[in-house]
Amino acid sequence: MSDHPEVRGCFLPLHLHYNVHENTWVEVNDDGTVTIGMTDIAQNLAGPLLHAKPKKVGAVRKKGKPLATVESSKWVGPVKSPMTGEIVAVNEALLSDATIINRSPYKAGWIVKMKPENADTELAELHTGQAAVDAYKTRIEAEDIKACEHVEGFEA
Amino acid sequence: MIPHSALFNKAKDRNYVADPAQAPTEDYHDIVDELEKEGEWIVHRVPDPAIEVKNKYNRTKKIPVEKTWHHKSCGQCGHIPGYSTAVFWINRQLGLDHHDPSDQTSCTAWNYYASATSNAAAQAAVAMRNFAAAHETGYYPIIHCATSFGHYKETRQQLIHNPELRRQVKKILEKLGKKLIMPEEIVHYSEWVHAMRDRIAERQVVDMSGLRATIHPACHYHKLIGEDAIYAPEVYGAQRSAIITSLLQTLGIDVRDYSTWYDCCGFGFRHILVSRDFSRSFAVQRKIEVMKEEADPDILISHDTGCVTTLDQSQFAGRAHDRNVGLPVMSDSQLAALAMGAHPYKVLQLHWHSTDNKPFLEKLGIDHRRAWAEFEAVTDEIRSGKREYLTWEDCDV
Amino acid sequence: MSAQPPATPGRLDLSGRQYAHVDYDEKERLFEEVKGDLRFDEYLYGCYECGICVASCPSARFYDFSPRKIAQTMAREDVDLFYVFLNDSVWDCSQCFSCDVCPRKNSPGGVITVMREVAVKNGLASAAEALEGYGRVVYKIMSTGTQVSPDMLSANAFPDWGPHVEEIAKNLDVWRRALPPETMHTTETSWQVDDKTIIELYLIWHMTGVMDMIKEVDEGLFMILQDVMEEKLEDAGYDVSFD
């Protein structure tokens, strides 16, 4: 579990890159694409998800624009893209079961894969490793974000 | 000067009849017609046959009998669907031509009253779009939710008095390929139930003479543009709106008074979601407990989405505070349908309600266990794929 | 309404000290915006300050709230006090319009409706805070045409309504099919709304500036609405942007 440190019960895998403010993560793939998803904190704040609707393959999204709309019974909001690029793959499984994101936000609950346009500059803007954990610690304490609860079968 | 003898007149000896000529408000009928003559809009006339009733200052209001376009309610259709189902079912049993449109949006009044993420022009445009859609079908709009009804009355008032607003809305509708249509009357379905109560009672098969009931009138029905609400001398001496009570009395039910009759139910709009202690405190302490204490009713009947929802759903939390709750709630449409022999689960859809209504059904001699088994037989067939839906034919009596 | 007691939790602080840092000009601008609304003249003719509205008001029984004080403040044109109510009080109103019992035929509830809209239009933090937790309902009505939906019934959202909510959620799909009206076999909307109808609704939001109001008070919500609407409008052949 040392690759998955946690703050207030919220897991933050060290190998991922985070947009701490928007609660999204980026995984750099060998083929140059990136995989993007929501963090454990984000899934906890939203609660059990009812719907997760990603944009279509081929859509070009600027950094900061919605990649998907997620909806729980009391909340709806965008998953804002941490990078600029073209969507090359979408996690179809989410269309029939959005709770995959609650159960496995960093693995099975990935949302889109993207071909990034400005990988180097935009990745440098994100936090990774221990720096990410520290940045999150600061944010969680400052905003008094509630501790993460996990559903049965959760995997970090 | 009040003569001494007047002190000895009993209330029932006083026969107050409002004189429309002395009414403190304008008559919207006149202005609506005037604006049609000026070419501002087309008036969608109430089709014949129509039943004439009176509103607060004894002015005549026309209620359509059939060829109605049903402006549905979000909260009813979404959360207590037996409410709207009962309205359609009654129409069907009475053989009345009616239309359930998919070319209908919510009145969006929640957006306006709860979150203020709208404005007068948007609301008026939404209302007029719906009325234009009704006019295109040739069916006359009848409104299911009391908030929609109250809001549309407000919108009518704003459109009557603001030429700039009319102009703006007309332009918007033109872009949508629609004309500006103002209905001759804005009709709430409970007004239709009131007007049709004798025809409903003709088909009554369930004896309700042993029932005690309290009623709750929606604020948006009788307080918002209050002069356009139905009053009748034989009901409360025309001192309170006649809706709901008139139906219940016609069905032989003992309608009982309570001291907080005029109070709001506590729905509050955004409160029911984000400030819930207000809603449930008010519903339980100002309404339910008072009713139980003073009237000891078997059933509480209301005629609005928010009211039925709040009064019903608030009672569960009340139990945690050891309050005097446990009064089942339903709409006048559901009660009327039940009186006519409608199935408590296939038509009234009582399984969507919160407060236990089984003792109420038992008191009427309705075998709810058998009824539930009949309903489950249908849902089992849906689950197994043997059938797709429950149909109207399954519900006819 | 002269000397105010010190601020107490749960009590409305009418001293105005909490907004002493706000420019008077800014408060006055918002005041004029409320007064200039087309509905205002029919909502406030002048206040008798009699308090009959308070007697009928449900919110007055629960919150430290008074429709009289708000109507009175607007009638007296007390800009500083108006600003306090605009931020700290208007969202307690339950919009029941029991206050339309007013003998002067004012509508304090109506005045409050306008005040709330001005608060939203101007992106006041108090408005954004009041609307937290309400986002999904706004999203639902703006994008689908019905205000709520069957799939909003879950124990997670309504634990205080009773165990039947969990039953409903478990059986939702089947129970919706077990409804006779053909338009009601839906779970994501209250009834089936035609595509053409939704397009008309989007165009109304666009033409009346409602999307601009939402942008001020909830940027995330605005973004997803903009996405949904622009896409659907484009598919239908309309060239409409909400930016």
PDB file of C-alpha atoms in Angstrom, chain B residues 39-246:
ATOM      1  CA  GLY B  39     -54.437  41.769 -32.211  1.00  0.00           C
ATOM      2  CA  GLU B  40     -52.019  41.105 -29.352  1.00  0.00           C
ATOM      3  CA  TRP B  41     -52.840  37.400 -29.113  1.00  0.00           C
ATOM      4  CA  ILE B  42     -55.284  34.690 -30.051  1.00  0.00           C
ATOM      5  CA  VAL B  43     -57.567  33.476 -27.267  1.00  0.00           C
ATOM      6  CA  HIS B  44     -57.905  29.698 -27.024  1.00  0.00           C
ATOM      7  CA  ARG B  45     -61.593  29.308 -26.149  1.00  0.00           C
ATOM      8  CA  VAL B  46     -62.830  26.694 -23.706  1.00  0.00           C
ATOM      9  CA  PRO B  47     -64.529  24.057 -25.855  1.00  0.00           C
ATOM     10  CA  ASP B  48     -68.155  23.040 -25.448  1.00  0.00           C
ATOM     11  CA  PRO B  49     -69.487  21.396 -23.417  1.00  0.00           C
ATOM     12  CA  ALA B  50     -68.167  23.511 -20.560  1.00  0.00           C
ATOM     13  CA  ILE B  51     -69.324  23.632 -16.941  1.00  0.00           C
ATOM     14  CA  GLU B  52     -69.733  27.056 -15.391  1.00  0.00           C
ATOM     15  CA  VAL B  53     -68.432  27.621 -11.882  1.00  0.00           C
ATOM     16  CA  LYS B  54     -67.791  30.739  -9.841  1.00  0.00           C
ATOM     17  CA  ASN B  55     -64.516  32.156  -8.635  1.00  0.00           C
ATOM     18  CA  LYS B  56     -63.801  34.250  -5.570  1.00  0.00           C
ATOM     19  CA  TYR B  57     -65.783  37.370  -6.384  1.00  0.00           C
ATOM     20  CA  ASN B  58     -68.626  35.419  -7.934  1.00  0.00           C
ATOM     21  CA  ARG B  59     -67.395  35.796 -11.495  1.00  0.00           C
ATOM     22  CA  THR B  60     -68.096  32.976 -13.907  1.00  0.00           C
ATOM     23  CA  LYS B  61     -65.303  30.631 -14.890  1.00  0.00           C
ATOM     24  CA  LYS B  62     -65.673  28.009 -17.617  1.00  0.00           C
ATOM     25  CA  ILE B  63     -64.294  24.521 -17.057  1.00  0.00           C
ATOM     26  CA  PRO B  64     -63.896  22.203 -20.064  1.00  0.00           C
ATOM     27  CA  VAL B  65     -65.384  18.734 -19.740  1.00  0.00           C
ATOM     28  CA  GLU B  66     -63.353  16.999 -22.414  1.00  0.00           C
ATOM     29  CA  LYS B  67     -60.917  17.565 -25.289  1.00  0.00           C
ATOM     30  CA  THR B  68     -58.369  18.437 -22.572  1.00  0.00           C
ATOM     31  CA  TRP B  69     -54.582  18.687 -23.085  1.00  0.00           C
ATOM     32  CA  HIS B  70     -52.960  17.528 -19.863  1.00  0.00           C
ATOM     33  CA  HIS B  71     -50.148  19.775 -18.672  1.00  0.00           C
ATOM     34  CA  LYS B  72     -48.391  17.327 -16.414  1.00  0.00           C
ATOM     35  CA  SER B  73     -46.520  17.882 -13.167  1.00  0.00           C
ATOM     36  CA  CYS B  74     -42.848  16.951 -12.714  1.00  0.00           C
ATOM     37  CA  GLY B  75     -43.176  15.955  -9.095  1.00  0.00           C
ATOM     38  CA  GLN B  76     -46.341  13.935  -9.687  1.00  0.00           C
ATOM     39  CA  CYS B  77     -45.125  12.039 -12.726  1.00  0.00           C
ATOM     40  CA  GLY B  78     -41.650  11.651 -11.285  1.00  0.00           C
ATOM     41  CA  HIS B  79     -42.298  10.708  -7.661  1.00  0.00           C
ATOM     42  CA  ILE B  80     -46.007  10.031  -7.024  1.00  0.00           C
ATOM     43  CA  PRO B  81     -47.148   8.836 -10.466  1.00  0.00           C
ATOM     44  CA  GLY B  82     -50.446   7.464  -9.211  1.00  0.00           C
ATOM     45  CA  TYR B  83     -51.589  11.047  -8.892  1.00  0.00           C
ATOM     46  CA  SER B  84     -51.494  11.796 -12.619  1.00  0.00           C
ATOM     47  CA  THR B  85     -52.431   8.220 -13.512  1.00  0.00           C
ATOM     48  CA  ALA B  86     -55.658   8.676 -11.533  1.00  0.00           C
ATOM     49  CA  VAL B  87     -56.547  11.850 -13.473  1.00  0.00           C
ATOM     50  CA  PHE B  88     -56.145  10.069 -16.804  1.00  0.00           C
ATOM     51  CA  TRP B  89     -57.944   6.987 -15.516  1.00  0.00           C
ATOM     52  CA  ILE B  90     -61.022   8.975 -14.478  1.00  0.00           C
ATOM     53  CA  ASN B  91     -61.150  10.639 -17.890  1.00  0.00           C
ATOM     54  CA  ARG B  92     -60.918   7.249 -19.531  1.00  0.00           C
ATOM     55  CA  GLN B  93     -63.631   5.668 -17.375  1.00  0.00           C
ATOM     56  CA  LEU B  94     -65.954   8.570 -18.123  1.00  0.00           C
ATOM     57  CA  GLY B  95     -65.295   8.081 -21.847  1.00  0.00           C
ATOM     58  CA  LEU B  96     -63.872  11.574 -22.234  1.00  0.00           C
ATOM     59  CA  ASP B  97     -61.604  12.526 -25.140  1.00  0.00           C
ATOM     60  CA  HIS B  98     -58.290  13.741 -23.695  1.00  0.00           C
ATOM     61  CA  HIS B  99     -54.623  14.072 -24.704  1.00  0.00           C
ATOM     62  CA  ASP B 100     -51.407  13.249 -22.800  1.00  0.00           C
ATOM     63  CA  PRO B 101     -48.713  15.217 -24.663  1.00  0.00           C
ATOM     64  CA  SER B 102     -44.986  14.581 -25.046  1.00  0.00           C
ATOM     65  CA  ASP B 103     -44.727  18.052 -26.584  1.00  0.00           C
ATOM     66  CA  GLN B 104     -44.859  19.513 -23.101  1.00  0.00           C
ATOM     67  CA  THR B 105     -42.197  20.984 -20.853  1.00  0.00           C
ATOM     68  CA  SER B 106     -42.387  21.553 -17.143  1.00  0.00           C
ATOM     69  CA  CYS B 107     -43.751  24.985 -16.244  1.00  0.00           C
ATOM     70  CA  THR B 108     -40.196  25.412 -14.817  1.00  0.00           C
ATOM     71  CA  ALA B 109     -41.599  27.264 -11.824  1.00  0.00           C
ATOM     72  CA  TRP B 110     -39.215  25.412  -9.526  1.00  0.00           C
ATOM     73  CA  ASN B 111     -36.407  27.036 -11.453  1.00  0.00           C
ATOM     74  CA  TYR B 112     -38.070  30.368 -10.773  1.00  0.00           C
ATOM     75  CA  TYR B 113     -39.274  30.038  -7.165  1.00  0.00           C
ATOM     76  CA  ALA B 114     -36.604  27.754  -5.769  1.00  0.00           C
ATOM     77  CA  SER B 115     -33.346  28.771  -7.371  1.00  0.00           C
ATOM     78  CA  ALA B 116     -34.196  32.078  -9.083  1.00  0.00           C
ATOM     79  CA  THR B 117     -32.187  30.837 -12.074  1.00  0.00           C
ATOM     80  CA  SER B 118     -34.751  32.235 -14.455  1.00  0.00           C
ATOM     81  CA  ASN B 119     -36.554  35.494 -15.141  1.00  0.00           C
ATOM     82  CA  ALA B 120     -40.005  36.816 -16.090  1.00  0.00           C
ATOM     83  CA  ALA B 121     -39.364  36.611 -19.829  1.00  0.00           C
ATOM     84  CA  ALA B 122     -38.117  33.020 -19.730  1.00  0.00           C
ATOM     85  CA  GLN B 123     -41.039  31.903 -17.583  1.00  0.00           C
ATOM     86  CA  ALA B 124     -43.584  33.643 -19.797  1.00  0.00           C
ATOM     87  CA  ALA B 125     -41.997  32.153 -22.913  1.00  0.00           C
ATOM     88  CA  VAL B 126     -42.092  28.641 -21.427  1.00  0.00           C
ATOM     89  CA  ALA B 127     -45.760  29.071 -20.451  1.00  0.00           C
ATOM     90  CA  MET B 128     -46.778  30.438 -23.831  1.00  0.00           C
ATOM     91  CA  ARG B 129     -44.837  27.758 -25.672  1.00  0.00           C
ATOM     92  CA  ASN B 130     -46.850  25.120 -23.820  1.00  0.00           C
ATOM     93  CA  PHE B 131     -50.131  26.903 -24.508  1.00  0.00           C
ATOM     94  CA  ALA B 132     -49.235  27.248 -28.186  1.00  0.00           C
ATOM     95  CA  ALA B 133     -48.389  23.540 -28.315  1.00  0.00           C
ATOM     96  CA  ALA B 134     -51.815  22.742 -26.827  1.00  0.00           C
ATOM     97  CA  HIS B 135     -53.569  25.013 -29.310  1.00  0.00           C
ATOM     98  CA  GLU B 136     -51.817  23.248 -32.192  1.00  0.00           C
ATOM     99  CA  THR B 137     -53.394  19.943 -31.123  1.00  0.00           C
ATOM    100  CA  GLY B 138     -56.851  21.454 -30.751  1.00  0.00           C
ATOM    101  CA  TYR B 139     -57.067  20.241 -27.158  1.00  0.00           C
ATOM    102  CA  TYR B 140     -57.584  22.645 -24.254  1.00  0.00           C
ATOM    103  CA  PRO B 141     -54.854  22.893 -21.562  1.00  0.00           C
ATOM    104  CA  ILE B 142     -55.662  21.695 -18.067  1.00  0.00           C
ATOM    105  CA  ILE B 143     -52.938  22.076 -15.433  1.00  0.00           C
ATOM    106  CA  HIS B 144     -52.019  19.278 -13.034  1.00  0.00           C
ATOM    107  CA  CYS B 145     -49.794  21.032 -10.507  1.00  0.00           C
ATOM    108  CA  ALA B 146     -51.117  23.872  -8.312  1.00  0.00           C
ATOM    109  CA  THR B 147     -47.792  25.692  -8.514  1.00  0.00           C
ATOM    110  CA  SER B 148     -47.881  25.564 -12.316  1.00  0.00           C
ATOM    111  CA  PHE B 149     -51.440  26.824 -12.092  1.00  0.00           C
ATOM    112  CA  GLY B 150     -50.611  29.702  -9.718  1.00  0.00           C
ATOM    113  CA  HIS B 151     -47.522  30.570 -11.692  1.00  0.00           C
ATOM    114  CA  TYR B 152     -49.385  30.617 -14.983  1.00  0.00           C
ATOM    115  CA  LYS B 153     -51.995  32.918 -13.415  1.00  0.00           C
ATOM    116  CA  GLU B 154     -49.147  35.239 -12.417  1.00  0.00           C
ATOM    117  CA  THR B 155     -47.694  35.032 -15.905  1.00  0.00           C
ATOM    118  CA  ARG B 156     -51.068  35.940 -17.387  1.00  0.00           C
ATOM    119  CA  GLN B 157     -51.193  38.971 -15.115  1.00  0.00           C
ATOM    120  CA  GLN B 158     -47.682  40.034 -16.117  1.00  0.00           C
ATOM    121  CA  LEU B 159     -48.464  39.622 -19.799  1.00  0.00           C
ATOM    122  CA  ILE B 160     -51.714  41.540 -19.465  1.00  0.00           C
ATOM    123  CA  HIS B 161     -49.972  44.504 -17.879  1.00  0.00           C
ATOM    124  CA  ASN B 162     -46.655  44.608 -19.730  1.00  0.00           C
ATOM    125  CA  PRO B 163     -46.754  45.301 -23.481  1.00  0.00           C
ATOM    126  CA  GLU B 164     -42.950  45.087 -23.611  1.00  0.00           C
ATOM    127  CA  LEU B 165     -43.018  41.588 -22.126  1.00  0.00           C
ATOM    128  CA  ARG B 166     -45.728  40.568 -24.605  1.00  0.00           C
ATOM    129  CA  ARG B 167     -43.623  41.861 -27.450  1.00  0.00           C
ATOM    130  CA  GLN B 168     -40.549  39.993 -26.232  1.00  0.00           C
ATOM    131  CA  VAL B 169     -42.422  36.721 -25.792  1.00  0.00           C
ATOM    132  CA  LYS B 170     -44.137  37.067 -29.155  1.00  0.00           C
ATOM    133  CA  LYS B 171     -40.761  37.490 -30.848  1.00  0.00           C
ATOM    134  CA  ILE B 172     -39.376  34.425 -29.120  1.00  0.00           C
ATOM    135  CA  LEU B 173     -42.384  32.332 -30.133  1.00  0.00           C
ATOM    136  CA  GLU B 174     -42.111  33.543 -33.734  1.00  0.00           C
ATOM    137  CA  LYS B 175     -38.572  32.197 -33.830  1.00  0.00           C
ATOM    138  CA  LEU B 176     -40.042  28.859 -32.707  1.00  0.00           C
ATOM    139  CA  GLY B 177     -42.701  29.047 -35.381  1.00  0.00           C
ATOM    140  CA  LYS B 178     -45.463  29.553 -32.852  1.00  0.00           C
ATOM    141  CA  LYS B 179     -48.198  32.105 -32.267  1.00  0.00           C
ATOM    142  CA  LEU B 180     -48.977  33.893 -29.018  1.00  0.00           C
ATOM    143  CA  ILE B 181     -51.967  32.040 -27.584  1.00  0.00           C
ATOM    144  CA  MET B 182     -53.718  32.965 -24.319  1.00  0.00           C
ATOM    145  CA  PRO B 183     -56.205  30.435 -22.962  1.00  0.00           C
ATOM    146  CA  GLU B 184     -59.628  31.864 -22.143  1.00  0.00           C
ATOM    147  CA  GLU B 185     -59.315  30.302 -18.672  1.00  0.00           C
ATOM    148  CA  ILE B 186     -56.357  28.820 -16.839  1.00  0.00           C
ATOM    149  CA  VAL B 187     -57.834  25.654 -15.400  1.00  0.00           C
ATOM    150  CA  HIS B 188     -56.489  23.471 -12.601  1.00  0.00           C
ATOM    151  CA  TYR B 189     -57.424  19.794 -12.765  1.00  0.00           C
ATOM    152  CA  SER B 190     -58.965  19.970  -9.247  1.00  0.00           C
ATOM    153  CA  GLU B 191     -61.373  22.552 -10.649  1.00  0.00           C
ATOM    154  CA  TRP B 192     -62.321  19.971 -13.255  1.00  0.00           C
ATOM    155  CA  VAL B 193     -62.770  17.386 -10.486  1.00  0.00           C
ATOM    156  CA  HIS B 194     -64.980  19.879  -8.622  1.00  0.00           C
ATOM    157  CA  ALA B 195     -67.044  20.566 -11.740  1.00  0.00           C
ATOM    158  CA  MET B 196     -67.345  16.841 -12.511  1.00  0.00           C
ATOM    159  CA  ARG B 197     -67.953  15.638  -8.958  1.00  0.00           C
ATOM    160  CA  ASP B 198     -71.539  14.525  -9.599  1.00  0.00           C
ATOM    161  CA  ARG B 199     -70.525  12.472 -12.623  1.00  0.00           C
ATOM    162  CA  ILE B 200     -67.721  10.933 -10.562  1.00  0.00           C
ATOM    163  CA  ALA B 201     -70.153  10.170  -7.729  1.00  0.00           C
ATOM    164  CA  GLU B 202     -72.554   8.498 -10.203  1.00  0.00           C
ATOM    165  CA  ARG B 203     -69.870   5.848 -10.737  1.00  0.00           C
ATOM    166  CA  GLN B 204     -69.010   5.479  -7.036  1.00  0.00           C
ATOM    167  CA  VAL B 205     -68.804   1.814  -6.025  1.00  0.00           C
ATOM    168  CA  VAL B 206     -66.894   2.134  -2.746  1.00  0.00           C
ATOM    169  CA  ASP B 207     -68.944   3.316   0.230  1.00  0.00           C
ATOM    170  CA  MET B 208     -67.076   6.167   1.924  1.00  0.00           C
ATOM    171  CA  SER B 209     -69.770   7.269   4.360  1.00  0.00           C
ATOM    172  CA  GLY B 210     -67.749   6.052   7.336  1.00  0.00           C
ATOM    173  CA  LEU B 211     -64.687   8.110   6.453  1.00  0.00           C
ATOM    174  CA  ARG B 212     -63.406  11.185   8.220  1.00  0.00           C
ATOM    175  CA  ALA B 213     -61.125  13.411   6.182  1.00  0.00           C
ATOM    176  CA  THR B 214     -59.190  16.637   6.439  1.00  0.00           C
ATOM    177  CA  ILE B 215     -58.213  18.616   3.390  1.00  0.00           C
ATOM    178  CA  HIS B 216     -55.274  20.857   2.632  1.00  0.00           C
ATOM    179  CA  PRO B 217     -55.633  23.578  -0.041  1.00  0.00           C
ATOM    180  CA  ALA B 218     -52.471  24.589  -1.883  1.00  0.00           C
ATOM    181  CA  CYS B 219     -51.218  28.130  -1.236  1.00  0.00           C
ATOM    182  CA  HIS B 220     -50.489  28.549  -4.904  1.00  0.00           C
ATOM    183  CA  TYR B 221     -54.013  27.545  -5.738  1.00  0.00           C
ATOM    184  CA  HIS B 222     -55.988  29.953  -3.580  1.00  0.00           C
ATOM    185  CA  LYS B 223     -53.555  32.626  -2.385  1.00  0.00           C
ATOM    186  CA  LEU B 224     -51.584  33.401  -5.548  1.00  0.00           C
ATOM    187  CA  ILE B 225     -53.878  35.535  -7.756  1.00  0.00           C
ATOM    188  CA  GLY B 226     -56.517  34.406  -5.284  1.00  0.00           C
ATOM    189  CA  GLU B 227     -59.505  35.870  -7.127  1.00  0.00           C
ATOM    190  CA  ASP B 228     -59.168  33.101  -9.720  1.00  0.00           C
ATOM    191  CA  ALA B 229     -59.942  30.163  -7.455  1.00  0.00           C
ATOM    192  CA  ILE B 230     -63.250  28.365  -7.199  1.00  0.00           C
ATOM    193  CA  TYR B 231     -65.791  29.266  -4.528  1.00  0.00           C
ATOM    194  CA  ALA B 232     -69.328  27.922  -4.088  1.00  0.00           C
ATOM    195  CA  PRO B 233     -72.053  28.941  -1.626  1.00  0.00           C
ATOM    196  CA  GLU B 234     -72.840  25.347  -0.685  1.00  0.00           C
ATOM    197  CA  VAL B 235     -69.223  24.762   0.353  1.00  0.00           C
ATOM    198  CA  TYR B 236     -68.039  26.741   3.380  1.00  0.00           C
ATOM    199  CA  GLY B 237     -70.597  29.438   2.485  1.00  0.00           C
ATOM    200  CA  ALA B 238     -68.152  30.603  -0.203  1.00  0.00           C
ATOM    201  CA  GLN B 239     -65.769  31.758   2.526  1.00  0.00           C
ATOM    202  CA  ARG B 240     -63.098  29.203   1.573  1.00  0.00           C
ATOM    203  CA  SER B 241     -62.272  27.663  -1.769  1.00  0.00           C
ATOM    204  CA  ALA B 242     -64.617  24.799  -2.652  1.00  0.00           C
ATOM    205  CA  ILE B 243     -62.086  22.490  -4.297  1.00  0.00           C
ATOM    206  CA  ILE B 244     -61.403  19.092  -2.767  1.00  0.00           C
ATOM    207  CA  THR B 245     -64.107  19.563  -0.088  1.00  0.00           C
ATOM    208  CA  SER B 246     -66.892  19.573  -2.656  1.00  0.00           C
TER     209      SER B 246
END
